[in-house]
Amino acid sequence: MLSVEPINAYDDNYIWLVSTNEGSIVIDPGESEKIIKAIDENIIDLKGILITHHHYDHTNGLKDLLEKNEFDVYGPINNINGINKKVSDLDKFSIIGIEFEVIEIPGHTLDHIAFYSFNNGSPILFCGDTLFAGGCGRVFEGTYEQMFEALKKISKFPKNTKVYCGHEYTLSNIKFALEVDPNNEKLQSEFEHVQSLVKSNIPSLPTTIEKELDLNPFLRCNTLEIQKNIIERFNVGNSEFEIFTAIRKWKDNY
Ligand SMILES: [Zn+2]
């Protein structure tokens, strides 16, 4: 059996702790204290670390963890100190009995990768700051084309894939999504649902691919409602890519 638990970090980051009977791994340790405490108290048997991209809030805990022990650290080809298993598109590896596949999804950063596992028909995806529940990451280093293609790749995973994102941004994403897609009834009820979760300090994640295809405006640039709204507001062309770019730029200044 596999379990995935969030560890809160900074204001709104999640470090994901994945455990099986063979041990645990953490994804994107932006901080180390809670993980080291769990190791010291024998709550977890940490076997490795996965890194999605170089931003400090996903990597800052690495140094302290590696001072503690030698772990396998899987991550993209970049200059981060501590990654000792550099991986790229379609690479496969196994750790704590889980087989992961690497997917390159540049856009937010150029080095950004995701980790996917079919997990015996209950697929899981760790996608860092690329896809969020109800939104997507900012385009910092890559191009809008790259981000558009990255989201396309992600959206093609099985609909029941559980998606573990790097931040709790869901409520503000859905607020914005309602401006883009105001008549989407599923979005309206999700807004109320997430509001109650946030009030009770319950993570809104994971999401699923199916849910995001229903709710996330960045995956719905081909729907007529959204196209009409965006073309009226920004006078752009009706290709999916132009609609995507206009929504992303709108969100940047929202
Ligand atoms: Zn980031």
Short mmCIF file of C-alpha atoms and ligand atoms in Angstrom, two decimals:
data_model
loop_
_atom_site.label_atom_id
_atom_site.label_comp_id
_atom_site.label_asym_id
_atom_site.label_seq_id
_atom_site.Cartn_x
_atom_site.Cartn_y
_atom_site.Cartn_z
CA MET A 1 0.00 0.00 0.00
CA LEU A 2 1.11 3.45 -0.81
CA SER A 3 0.27 6.58 1.16
CA VAL A 4 0.88 10.21 0.27
CA GLU A 5 0.84 12.87 2.98
CA PRO A 6 1.41 16.60 2.78
CA ILE A 7 4.05 18.33 4.88
CA ASN A 8 3.38 22.06 5.07
CA ALA A 9 6.30 24.35 4.26
CA TYR A 10 6.64 28.13 3.99
CA ASP A 11 3.28 29.88 3.55
CA ASP A 12 1.62 27.58 1.07
CA ASN A 13 4.11 24.94 -0.15
CA TYR A 14 3.52 21.23 0.13
CA ILE A 15 6.36 18.75 0.51
CA TRP A 16 4.82 15.38 -0.40
CA LEU A 17 5.77 12.40 1.75
CA VAL A 18 5.21 9.09 -0.04
CA SER A 19 5.45 5.88 1.96
CA THR A 20 5.23 2.15 1.25
CA ASN A 21 6.30 -0.85 3.29
CA GLU A 22 9.79 -0.32 1.80
CA GLY A 23 10.25 3.16 3.25
CA SER A 24 9.51 6.78 2.38
CA ILE A 25 10.52 9.45 -0.10
CA VAL A 26 9.86 13.17 -0.10
CA ILE A 27 9.14 15.33 -3.10
CA ASP A 28 10.42 18.91 -3.23
CA PRO A 29 11.79 19.42 0.30
CA GLY A 30 11.82 23.21 0.45
CA GLU A 31 12.50 22.84 4.17
CA SER A 32 14.05 20.03 6.19
CA GLU A 33 13.11 20.42 9.87
CA LYS A 34 9.89 18.42 9.95
CA ILE A 35 11.42 15.67 7.80
CA ILE A 36 14.53 15.39 9.98
CA LYS A 37 12.34 15.27 13.08
CA ALA A 38 10.30 12.42 11.55
CA ILE A 39 13.54 10.56 10.70
CA ASP A 40 14.96 11.08 14.21
CA GLU A 41 11.76 9.89 15.84
CA ASN A 42 11.72 6.78 13.60
CA ILE A 43 8.39 7.84 12.14
CA ILE A 44 9.78 7.54 8.62
CA ASP A 45 12.58 5.57 6.99
CA LEU A 46 13.64 8.03 4.32
CA LYS A 47 15.08 6.33 1.25
CA GLY A 48 15.21 9.10 -1.30
CA ILE A 49 14.24 12.53 -2.54
CA LEU A 50 12.61 13.73 -5.75
CA ILE A 51 13.04 17.28 -7.07
CA THR A 52 10.78 18.83 -9.74
CA HIS A 53 12.66 22.10 -10.39
CA HIS A 54 15.34 24.34 -9.00
CA HIS A 55 13.31 26.98 -7.09
CA TYR A 56 14.46 27.40 -3.48
CA ASP A 57 11.05 26.63 -2.00
CA HIS A 58 11.32 23.15 -3.54
CA THR A 59 15.01 22.45 -2.83
CA ASN A 60 16.24 24.34 0.26
CA GLY A 61 15.91 21.35 2.57
CA LEU A 62 18.22 19.21 0.44
CA LYS A 63 21.50 20.26 2.02
CA ASP A 64 20.49 19.44 5.60
CA LEU A 65 18.94 16.13 4.57
CA LEU A 66 22.12 15.10 2.75
CA GLU A 67 24.22 16.04 5.76
CA LYS A 68 22.09 13.62 7.72
CA ASN A 69 22.51 10.70 5.33
CA GLU A 70 23.35 9.73 1.75
CA PHE A 71 20.07 9.63 -0.11
CA ASP A 72 19.31 9.00 -3.75
CA VAL A 73 18.19 12.37 -5.06
CA TYR A 74 16.37 12.25 -8.40
CA GLY A 75 16.00 15.55 -10.20
CA PRO A 76 16.45 17.46 -13.43
CA ILE A 77 19.71 18.20 -15.14
CA ASN A 78 20.59 21.58 -13.64
CA ASN A 79 23.05 23.09 -11.20
CA ILE A 80 21.36 22.15 -7.95
CA ASN A 81 23.86 20.75 -5.46
CA GLY A 82 22.78 17.39 -4.17
CA ILE A 83 21.00 15.84 -7.14
CA ASN A 84 22.94 12.60 -7.66
CA LYS A 85 20.49 10.86 -10.05
CA LYS A 86 19.94 13.26 -12.92
CA VAL A 87 16.94 12.25 -15.00
CA SER A 88 15.33 13.42 -18.22
CA ASP A 89 12.26 12.81 -20.37
CA LEU A 90 10.88 9.24 -20.27
CA ASP A 91 13.53 7.95 -17.88
CA LYS A 92 12.21 5.30 -15.53
CA PHE A 93 13.39 4.37 -12.08
CA SER A 94 12.11 2.47 -9.04
CA ILE A 95 12.28 3.55 -5.44
CA ILE A 96 10.47 2.14 -2.37
CA GLY A 97 8.76 -0.27 -4.76
CA ILE A 98 7.21 2.45 -6.92
CA GLU A 99 8.13 2.73 -10.59
CA PHE A 100 8.28 6.36 -11.68
CA GLU A 101 8.49 7.82 -15.15
CA VAL A 102 10.00 11.24 -15.73
CA ILE A 103 8.25 13.80 -17.93
CA GLU A 104 9.92 17.02 -18.99
CA ILE A 105 7.52 19.94 -18.64
CA PRO A 106 9.48 23.18 -19.12
CA GLY A 107 7.69 26.52 -18.90
CA HIS A 108 7.59 27.61 -15.25
CA THR A 109 11.34 26.90 -15.26
CA LEU A 110 13.41 25.40 -18.05
CA ASP A 111 14.46 22.44 -15.93
CA HIS A 112 10.97 21.51 -14.71
CA ILE A 113 10.11 17.79 -14.66
CA ALA A 114 7.24 15.75 -13.26
CA PHE A 115 7.17 12.25 -11.78
CA TYR A 116 4.39 9.90 -12.83
CA SER A 117 3.58 6.41 -11.61
CA PHE A 118 0.85 4.15 -12.98
CA ASN A 119 0.78 2.57 -9.51
CA ASN A 120 -1.26 -0.54 -10.41
CA GLY A 121 -4.10 1.44 -11.90
CA SER A 122 -4.25 4.18 -9.24
CA PRO A 123 -1.91 6.62 -10.98
CA ILE A 124 -0.15 9.45 -9.20
CA LEU A 125 1.61 12.53 -10.57
CA PHE A 126 3.90 15.00 -8.84
CA CYS A 127 4.00 18.07 -11.03
CA GLY A 128 5.60 20.80 -8.87
CA ASP A 129 4.62 24.26 -10.06
CA THR A 130 3.28 23.40 -13.52
CA LEU A 131 -0.33 22.32 -13.07
CA PHE A 132 -2.18 23.59 -9.99
CA ALA A 133 -5.72 22.78 -8.91
CA GLY A 134 -7.72 25.32 -10.91
CA GLY A 135 -4.65 26.98 -12.40
CA CYS A 136 -1.08 26.68 -13.64
CA GLY A 137 2.33 28.02 -12.74
CA ARG A 138 3.70 31.32 -13.91
CA VAL A 139 5.92 31.27 -16.96
CA PHE A 140 9.24 32.43 -15.50
CA GLU A 141 11.99 30.92 -17.64
CA GLY A 142 10.31 29.14 -20.53
CA THR A 143 7.92 30.31 -23.19
CA TYR A 144 4.13 30.32 -23.25
CA GLU A 145 4.37 27.63 -25.96
CA GLN A 146 6.36 25.41 -23.60
CA MET A 147 3.88 25.85 -20.78
CA PHE A 148 0.98 25.18 -23.14
CA GLU A 149 2.64 21.96 -24.33
CA ALA A 150 3.53 20.93 -20.77
CA LEU A 151 -0.11 21.22 -19.70
CA LYS A 152 -1.21 19.29 -22.79
CA LYS A 153 1.15 16.47 -21.83
CA ILE A 154 -0.18 16.40 -18.29
CA SER A 155 -3.82 16.49 -19.40
CA LYS A 156 -3.33 13.27 -21.36
CA PHE A 157 -2.63 11.16 -18.29
CA PRO A 158 -5.45 8.86 -17.17
CA LYS A 159 -8.42 10.77 -15.80
CA ASN A 160 -8.17 9.07 -12.42
CA THR A 161 -4.56 10.23 -11.94
CA LYS A 162 -4.17 11.88 -8.54
CA VAL A 163 -2.25 15.09 -9.03
CA TYR A 164 -0.04 16.41 -6.23
CA CYS A 165 0.89 20.05 -6.85
CA GLY A 166 3.54 22.14 -5.10
CA HIS A 167 1.30 24.81 -3.56
CA GLU A 168 -2.08 25.37 -1.94
CA TYR A 169 -3.29 27.96 -4.45
CA THR A 170 -6.65 26.36 -5.18
CA LEU A 171 -9.02 28.93 -3.71
CA SER A 172 -7.47 31.95 -5.42
CA ASN A 173 -7.14 29.97 -8.65
CA ILE A 174 -10.83 29.12 -8.59
CA LYS A 175 -11.78 32.72 -7.88
CA PHE A 176 -9.93 33.70 -11.04
CA ALA A 177 -11.25 30.70 -12.98
CA LEU A 178 -14.79 31.90 -12.28
CA GLU A 179 -13.98 35.15 -14.11
CA VAL A 180 -12.77 33.17 -17.10
CA ASP A 181 -15.52 30.55 -17.05
CA PRO A 182 -18.41 32.12 -15.07
CA ASN A 183 -21.17 29.75 -16.19
CA ASN A 184 -19.28 26.58 -15.28
CA GLU A 185 -21.53 25.06 -12.60
CA LYS A 186 -18.90 22.54 -11.47
CA LEU A 187 -16.55 25.44 -10.84
CA GLN A 188 -19.15 27.25 -8.75
CA SER A 189 -19.74 24.26 -6.50
CA GLU A 190 -15.98 23.60 -6.27
CA PHE A 191 -15.51 27.17 -5.05
CA GLU A 192 -17.83 26.54 -2.11
CA HIS A 193 -16.22 23.17 -1.41
CA VAL A 194 -12.66 24.55 -1.39
CA GLN A 195 -13.72 27.52 0.72
CA SER A 196 -14.91 25.17 3.44
CA LEU A 197 -11.72 23.07 3.22
CA VAL A 198 -9.49 26.13 3.55
CA LYS A 199 -11.52 27.37 6.53
CA SER A 200 -10.87 24.05 8.27
CA ASN A 201 -7.19 23.99 7.25
CA ILE A 202 -7.67 20.87 5.15
CA PRO A 203 -5.53 20.58 2.00
CA SER A 204 -7.54 20.88 -1.21
CA LEU A 205 -5.07 18.50 -2.90
CA PRO A 206 -4.64 16.10 -4.52
CA THR A 207 -6.78 16.95 -7.49
CA THR A 208 -7.36 14.63 -10.45
CA ILE A 209 -6.94 15.01 -14.19
CA GLU A 210 -10.67 14.50 -14.60
CA LYS A 211 -11.45 17.33 -12.21
CA GLU A 212 -8.97 19.68 -13.85
CA LEU A 213 -10.40 18.97 -17.30
CA ASP A 214 -13.77 20.05 -15.89
CA LEU A 215 -12.60 23.07 -13.91
CA ASN A 216 -9.22 24.40 -14.92
CA PRO A 217 -9.47 27.22 -17.49
CA PHE A 218 -5.89 26.57 -18.66
CA LEU A 219 -6.95 23.07 -19.77
CA ARG A 220 -10.22 24.32 -21.24
CA CYS A 221 -9.02 26.80 -23.85
CA ASN A 222 -10.92 24.84 -26.50
CA THR A 223 -14.34 25.43 -24.93
CA LEU A 224 -16.59 27.91 -26.73
CA GLU A 225 -17.69 29.71 -23.54
CA ILE A 226 -14.10 30.51 -22.58
CA GLN A 227 -13.08 31.40 -26.11
CA LYS A 228 -15.97 33.83 -26.43
CA ASN A 229 -15.18 35.50 -23.10
CA ILE A 230 -11.46 35.85 -23.83
CA ILE A 231 -11.89 37.06 -27.41
CA GLU A 232 -14.38 39.71 -26.26
CA ARG A 233 -12.06 40.92 -23.50
CA PHE A 234 -8.70 40.81 -25.24
CA ASN A 235 -9.45 40.74 -28.95
CA VAL A 236 -7.16 37.76 -29.59
CA GLY A 237 -7.45 34.96 -32.14
CA ASN A 238 -9.42 31.84 -31.34
CA SER A 239 -6.63 29.23 -31.41
CA GLU A 240 -6.26 27.30 -28.19
CA PHE A 241 -2.74 28.64 -27.77
CA GLU A 242 -3.78 32.29 -28.15
CA ILE A 243 -6.61 31.79 -25.67
CA PHE A 244 -4.19 30.10 -23.24
CA THR A 245 -1.65 32.92 -23.52
CA ALA A 246 -4.31 35.58 -22.98
CA ILE A 247 -5.62 33.81 -19.85
CA ARG A 248 -2.10 33.33 -18.44
CA LYS A 249 -1.24 37.03 -19.03
CA TRP A 250 -4.54 38.10 -17.48
CA LYS A 251 -3.80 35.98 -14.40
CA ASP A 252 -0.28 37.46 -14.14
CA ASN A 253 -1.85 40.87 -13.56
CA TYR A 254 -4.94 39.75 -11.68
ZN ZN B 1 8.59 27.18 -8.71
#
